[in-house]
mmCIF file of C-alpha atoms in Angstrom:
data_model
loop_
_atom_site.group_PDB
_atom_site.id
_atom_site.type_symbol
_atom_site.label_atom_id
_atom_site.label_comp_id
_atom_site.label_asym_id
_atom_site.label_seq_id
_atom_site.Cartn_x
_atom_site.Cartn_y
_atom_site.Cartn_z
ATOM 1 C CA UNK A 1 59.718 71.236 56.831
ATOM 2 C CA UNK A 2 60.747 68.560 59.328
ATOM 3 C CA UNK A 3 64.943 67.691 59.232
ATOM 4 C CA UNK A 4 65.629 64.149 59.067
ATOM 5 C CA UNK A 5 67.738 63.090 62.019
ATOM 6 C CA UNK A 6 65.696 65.329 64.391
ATOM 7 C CA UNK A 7 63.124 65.262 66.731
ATOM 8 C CA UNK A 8 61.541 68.665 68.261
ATOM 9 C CA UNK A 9 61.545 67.569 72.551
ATOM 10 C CA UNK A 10 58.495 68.616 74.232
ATOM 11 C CA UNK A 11 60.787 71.176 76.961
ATOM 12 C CA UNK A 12 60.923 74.260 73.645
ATOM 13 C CA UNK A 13 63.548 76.714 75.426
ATOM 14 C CA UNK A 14 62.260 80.027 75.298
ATOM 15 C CA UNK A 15 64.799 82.442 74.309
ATOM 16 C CA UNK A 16 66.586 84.172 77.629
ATOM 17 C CA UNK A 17 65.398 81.058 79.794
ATOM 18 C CA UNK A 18 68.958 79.034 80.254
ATOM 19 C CA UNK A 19 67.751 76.632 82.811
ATOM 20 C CA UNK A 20 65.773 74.608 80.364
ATOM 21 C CA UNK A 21 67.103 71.427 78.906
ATOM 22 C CA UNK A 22 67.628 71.619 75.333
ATOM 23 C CA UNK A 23 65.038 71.344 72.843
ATOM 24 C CA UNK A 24 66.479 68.844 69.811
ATOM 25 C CA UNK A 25 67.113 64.889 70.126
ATOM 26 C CA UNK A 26 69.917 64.594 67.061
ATOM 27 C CA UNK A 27 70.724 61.272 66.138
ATOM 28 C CA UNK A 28 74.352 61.739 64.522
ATOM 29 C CA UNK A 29 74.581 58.225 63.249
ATOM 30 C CA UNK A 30 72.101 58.515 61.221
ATOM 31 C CA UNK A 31 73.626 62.415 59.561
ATOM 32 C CA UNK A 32 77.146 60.738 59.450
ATOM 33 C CA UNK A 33 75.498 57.909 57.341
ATOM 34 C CA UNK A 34 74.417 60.575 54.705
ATOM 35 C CA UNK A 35 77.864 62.305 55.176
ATOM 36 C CA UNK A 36 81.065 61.281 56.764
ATOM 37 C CA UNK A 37 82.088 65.190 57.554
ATOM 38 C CA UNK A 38 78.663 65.397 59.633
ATOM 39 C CA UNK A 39 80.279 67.118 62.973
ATOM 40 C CA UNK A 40 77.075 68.557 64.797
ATOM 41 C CA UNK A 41 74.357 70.580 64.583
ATOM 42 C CA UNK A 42 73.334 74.501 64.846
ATOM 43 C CA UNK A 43 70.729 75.724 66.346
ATOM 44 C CA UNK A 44 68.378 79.186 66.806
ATOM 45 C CA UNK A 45 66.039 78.238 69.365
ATOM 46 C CA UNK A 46 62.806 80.256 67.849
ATOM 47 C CA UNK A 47 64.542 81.082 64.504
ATOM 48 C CA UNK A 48 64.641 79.223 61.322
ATOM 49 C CA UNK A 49 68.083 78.188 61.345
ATOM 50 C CA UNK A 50 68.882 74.858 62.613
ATOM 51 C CA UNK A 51 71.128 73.034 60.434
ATOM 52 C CA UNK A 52 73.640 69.994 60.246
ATOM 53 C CA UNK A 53 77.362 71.463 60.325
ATOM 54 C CA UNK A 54 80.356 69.558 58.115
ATOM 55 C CA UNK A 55 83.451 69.483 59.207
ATOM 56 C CA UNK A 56 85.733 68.883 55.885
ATOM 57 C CA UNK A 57 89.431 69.055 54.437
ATOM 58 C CA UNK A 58 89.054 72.361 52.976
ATOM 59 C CA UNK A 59 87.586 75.878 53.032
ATOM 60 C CA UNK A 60 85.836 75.851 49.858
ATOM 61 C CA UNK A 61 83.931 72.882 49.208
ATOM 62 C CA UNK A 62 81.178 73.115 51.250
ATOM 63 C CA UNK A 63 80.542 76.435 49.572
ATOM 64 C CA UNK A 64 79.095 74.701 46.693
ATOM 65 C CA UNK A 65 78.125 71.622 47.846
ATOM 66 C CA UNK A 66 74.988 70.641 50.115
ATOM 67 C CA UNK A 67 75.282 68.225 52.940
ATOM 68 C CA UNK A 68 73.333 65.798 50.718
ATOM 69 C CA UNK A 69 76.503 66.350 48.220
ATOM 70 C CA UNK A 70 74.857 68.360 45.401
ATOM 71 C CA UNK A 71 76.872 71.085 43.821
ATOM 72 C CA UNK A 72 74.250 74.068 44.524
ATOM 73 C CA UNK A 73 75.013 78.023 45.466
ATOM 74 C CA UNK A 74 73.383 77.624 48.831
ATOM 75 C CA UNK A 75 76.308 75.207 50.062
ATOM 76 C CA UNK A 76 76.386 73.968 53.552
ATOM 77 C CA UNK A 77 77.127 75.176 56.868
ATOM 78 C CA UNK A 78 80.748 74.028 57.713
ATOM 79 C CA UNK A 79 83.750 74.691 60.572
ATOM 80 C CA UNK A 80 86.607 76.244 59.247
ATOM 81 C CA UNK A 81 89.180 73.213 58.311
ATOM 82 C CA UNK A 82 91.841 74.747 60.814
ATOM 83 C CA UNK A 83 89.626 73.962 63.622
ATOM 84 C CA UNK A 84 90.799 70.374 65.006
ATOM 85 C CA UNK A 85 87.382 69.780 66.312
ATOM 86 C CA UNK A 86 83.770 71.005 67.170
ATOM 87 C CA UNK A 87 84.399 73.520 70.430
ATOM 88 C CA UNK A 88 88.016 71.811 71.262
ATOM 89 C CA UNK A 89 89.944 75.323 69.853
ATOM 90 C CA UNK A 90 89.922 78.583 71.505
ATOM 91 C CA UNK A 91 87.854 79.568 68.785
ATOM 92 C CA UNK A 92 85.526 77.370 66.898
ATOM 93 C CA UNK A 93 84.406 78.751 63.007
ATOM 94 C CA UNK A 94 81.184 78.275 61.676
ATOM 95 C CA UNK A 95 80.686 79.654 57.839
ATOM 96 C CA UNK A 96 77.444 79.932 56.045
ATOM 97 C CA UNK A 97 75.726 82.001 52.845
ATOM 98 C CA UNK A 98 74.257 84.674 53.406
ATOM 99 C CA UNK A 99 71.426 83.626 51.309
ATOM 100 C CA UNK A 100 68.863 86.339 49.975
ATOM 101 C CA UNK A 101 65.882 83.668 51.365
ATOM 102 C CA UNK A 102 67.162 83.420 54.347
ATOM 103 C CA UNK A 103 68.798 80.063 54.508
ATOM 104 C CA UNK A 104 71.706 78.896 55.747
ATOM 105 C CA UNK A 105 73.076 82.366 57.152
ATOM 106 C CA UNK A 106 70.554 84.319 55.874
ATOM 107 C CA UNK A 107 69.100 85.241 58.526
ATOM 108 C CA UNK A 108 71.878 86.575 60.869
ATOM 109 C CA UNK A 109 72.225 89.542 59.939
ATOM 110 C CA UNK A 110 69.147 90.225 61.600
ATOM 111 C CA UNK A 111 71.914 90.733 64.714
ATOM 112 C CA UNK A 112 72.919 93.695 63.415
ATOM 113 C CA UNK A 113 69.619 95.158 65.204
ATOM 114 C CA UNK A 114 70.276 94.926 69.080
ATOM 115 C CA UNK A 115 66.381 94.595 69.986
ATOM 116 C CA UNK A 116 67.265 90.891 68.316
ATOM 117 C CA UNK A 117 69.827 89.791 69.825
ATOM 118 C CA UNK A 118 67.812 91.151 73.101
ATOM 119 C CA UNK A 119 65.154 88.509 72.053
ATOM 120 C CA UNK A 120 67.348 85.710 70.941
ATOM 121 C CA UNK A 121 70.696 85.964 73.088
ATOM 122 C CA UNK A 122 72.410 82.315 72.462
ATOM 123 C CA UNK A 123 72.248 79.712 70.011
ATOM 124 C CA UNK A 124 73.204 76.024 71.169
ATOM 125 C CA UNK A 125 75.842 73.522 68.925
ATOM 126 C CA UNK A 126 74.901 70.138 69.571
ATOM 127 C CA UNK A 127 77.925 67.707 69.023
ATOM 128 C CA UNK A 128 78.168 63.842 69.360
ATOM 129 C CA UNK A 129 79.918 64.474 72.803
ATOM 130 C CA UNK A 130 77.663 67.258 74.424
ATOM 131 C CA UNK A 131 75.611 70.532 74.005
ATOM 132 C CA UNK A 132 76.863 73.976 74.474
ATOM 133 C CA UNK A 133 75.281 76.900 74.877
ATOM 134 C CA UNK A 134 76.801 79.749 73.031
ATOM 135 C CA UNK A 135 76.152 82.956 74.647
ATOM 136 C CA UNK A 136 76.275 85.833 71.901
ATOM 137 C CA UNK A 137 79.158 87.984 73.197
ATOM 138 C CA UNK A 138 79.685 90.675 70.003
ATOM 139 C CA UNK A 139 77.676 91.010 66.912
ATOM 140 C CA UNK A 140 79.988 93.235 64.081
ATOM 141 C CA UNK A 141 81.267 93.360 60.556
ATOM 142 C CA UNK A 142 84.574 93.434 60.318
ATOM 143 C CA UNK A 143 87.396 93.151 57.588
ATOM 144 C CA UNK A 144 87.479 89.843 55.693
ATOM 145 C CA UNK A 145 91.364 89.407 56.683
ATOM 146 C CA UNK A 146 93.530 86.512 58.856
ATOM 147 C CA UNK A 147 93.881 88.277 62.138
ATOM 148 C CA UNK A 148 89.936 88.219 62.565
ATOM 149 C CA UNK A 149 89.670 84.662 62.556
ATOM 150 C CA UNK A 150 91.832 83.094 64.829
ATOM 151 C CA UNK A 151 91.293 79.378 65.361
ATOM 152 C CA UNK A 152 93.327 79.218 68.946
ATOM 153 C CA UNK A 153 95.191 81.381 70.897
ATOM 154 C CA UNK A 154 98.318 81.348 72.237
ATOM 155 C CA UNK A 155 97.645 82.823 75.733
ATOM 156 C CA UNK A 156 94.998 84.235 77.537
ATOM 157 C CA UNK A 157 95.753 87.770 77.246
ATOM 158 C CA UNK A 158 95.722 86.690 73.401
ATOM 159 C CA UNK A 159 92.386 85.897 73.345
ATOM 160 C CA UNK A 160 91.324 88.909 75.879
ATOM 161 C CA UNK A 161 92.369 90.843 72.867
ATOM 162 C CA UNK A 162 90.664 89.207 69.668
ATOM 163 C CA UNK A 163 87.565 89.465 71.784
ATOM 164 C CA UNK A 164 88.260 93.255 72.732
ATOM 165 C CA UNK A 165 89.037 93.721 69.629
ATOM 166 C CA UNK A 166 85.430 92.316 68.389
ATOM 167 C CA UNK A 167 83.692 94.170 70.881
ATOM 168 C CA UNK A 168 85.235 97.219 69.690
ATOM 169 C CA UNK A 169 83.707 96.757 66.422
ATOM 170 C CA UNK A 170 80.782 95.822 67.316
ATOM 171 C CA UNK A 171 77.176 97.307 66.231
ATOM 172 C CA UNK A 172 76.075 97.065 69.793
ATOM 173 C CA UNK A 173 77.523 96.876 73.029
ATOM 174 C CA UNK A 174 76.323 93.441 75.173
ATOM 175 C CA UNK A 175 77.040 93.067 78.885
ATOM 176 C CA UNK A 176 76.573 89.543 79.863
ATOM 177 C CA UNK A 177 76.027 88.049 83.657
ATOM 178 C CA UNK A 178 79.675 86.273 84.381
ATOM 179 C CA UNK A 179 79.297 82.677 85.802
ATOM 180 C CA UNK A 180 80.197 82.815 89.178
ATOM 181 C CA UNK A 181 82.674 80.545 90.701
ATOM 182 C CA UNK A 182 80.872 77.102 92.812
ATOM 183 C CA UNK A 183 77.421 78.294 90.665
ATOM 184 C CA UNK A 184 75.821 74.940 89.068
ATOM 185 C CA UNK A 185 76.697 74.241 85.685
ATOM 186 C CA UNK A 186 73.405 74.617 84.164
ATOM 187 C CA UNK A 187 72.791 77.841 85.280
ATOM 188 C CA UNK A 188 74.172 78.202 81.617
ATOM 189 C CA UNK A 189 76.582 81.497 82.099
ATOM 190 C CA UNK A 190 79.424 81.422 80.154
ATOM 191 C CA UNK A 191 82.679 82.467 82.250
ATOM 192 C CA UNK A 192 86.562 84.145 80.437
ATOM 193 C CA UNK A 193 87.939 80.942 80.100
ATOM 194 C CA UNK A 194 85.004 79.181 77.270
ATOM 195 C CA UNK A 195 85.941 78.955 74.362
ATOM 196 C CA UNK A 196 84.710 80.793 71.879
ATOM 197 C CA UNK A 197 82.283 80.217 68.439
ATOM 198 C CA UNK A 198 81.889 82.258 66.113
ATOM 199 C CA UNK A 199 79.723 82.302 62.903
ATOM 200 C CA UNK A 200 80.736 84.297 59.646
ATOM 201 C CA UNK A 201 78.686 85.045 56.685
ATOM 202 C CA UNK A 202 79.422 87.151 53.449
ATOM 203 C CA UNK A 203 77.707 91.146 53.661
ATOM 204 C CA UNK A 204 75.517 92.119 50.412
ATOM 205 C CA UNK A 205 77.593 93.710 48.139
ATOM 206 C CA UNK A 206 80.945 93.971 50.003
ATOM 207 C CA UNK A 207 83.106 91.623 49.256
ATOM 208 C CA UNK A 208 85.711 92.978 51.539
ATOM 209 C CA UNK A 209 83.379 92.129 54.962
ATOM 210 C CA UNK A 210 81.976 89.724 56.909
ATOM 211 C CA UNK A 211 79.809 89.895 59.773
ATOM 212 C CA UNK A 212 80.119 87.732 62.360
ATOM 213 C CA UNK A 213 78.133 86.658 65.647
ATOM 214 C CA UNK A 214 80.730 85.774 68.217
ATOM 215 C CA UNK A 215 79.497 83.709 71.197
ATOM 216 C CA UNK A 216 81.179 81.597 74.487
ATOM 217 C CA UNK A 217 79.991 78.510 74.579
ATOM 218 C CA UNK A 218 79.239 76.766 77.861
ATOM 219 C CA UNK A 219 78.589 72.683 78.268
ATOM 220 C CA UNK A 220 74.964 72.585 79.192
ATOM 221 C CA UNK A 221 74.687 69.818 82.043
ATOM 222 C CA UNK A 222 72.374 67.306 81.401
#
């Protein structure tokens, strides 16, 4: 069914086209109205899941609540409350259910297959300040455990080696074309120095994992 708060634009990006302007017209005033946390919005281009994220005072809330505020299973898709924004950390955390219909984070889990992430390489955050582009870097499941989820960094060679360290576990391995320095903006390739995004959801009857879709996000010029 149609979202409230958005509009499908007429310019659809096709997945693998970066060039195109994005797709969704979100009018945050009007999610931030129904709920204060409202922080941006996620989105699959050609998938079902495009959602409002929360951004709240705690970890464990929105795991039980909806963004309308009723206590149901299927919670909410929220940034981890360590993050001190949308995409202003080295490492921005999205978590969702992995819900047996496919809401929420159902669905990714269909990136453990690499012929899917081939189809549908990037997702795009939309927040009240701009649009990014997340480029899918690694796709794995790894240990449910601190060291995995970073919110920042403390140097670069820091962050070289949470995202080696992804790529080592990953299902798949994904070489991605490096923006090149003086190349337009909205070429759309993501370079070492974006930060990162990454989006965690619980694995079917392992309480000890997660898998995770790790991206770079890049500003998409408008």
């Amino acid at each position: 069914g149609e979202q409230p708060g958005v509009e499908k634009g007429e310019n659809c990006v096709k997945a693998g086209d970066l060039k195109n302007p994005p797709l969704l017209l979100i009018d945050f005033e009007e999610l931030s109205g129904r709920n204060g946390d409202a922080a941006a919005w996620l989105d699959f281009p050609g998938q079902a899941i495009s959602y409002p994220v929360v951004h709240g005072e705690d970890n464990s809330r929105y795991l039980k609540y909806t963004f309308e505020g009723t206590r149901n299973g299927a919670g909410c898709i929220f940034a981890d409350a360590r993050n001190t924004g949308l995409v202003t950390d080295g490492n921005t955390i999205l978590y969702g259910h992995n819900m047996r219909n496919g809401s929420m984070f159902g669905l990714l889990k269909r990136y453990m297959e690499q012929s899917h992430y081939e189809q549908f390489p990037y997702f795009d955050l939309y927040t009240p300040e701009a649009v990014y582009r997340c480029e899918i870097i690694a796709c794995c499941r790894i240990r449910a455990q601190g060291e995995n989820y970073p919110t920042d960094f403390s140097s670069e060679p820091e962050k070289e080696k949470f995202i080696q360290d992804m790529k080592n576990q990953a299902q798949y391995p994904i070489e991605l074309q490096e923006a090149v320095e003086g190349e337009p903006r909205d070429t759309g390739h993501s370079g070492p120095d974006s930060p990162l995004v990454m989006l965690s959801t619980c694995v079917g009857g392992q309480r000890r994992y997660r898998f995770v879709v790790l991206a770079r996000a890049v500003e998409v010029a408008e």
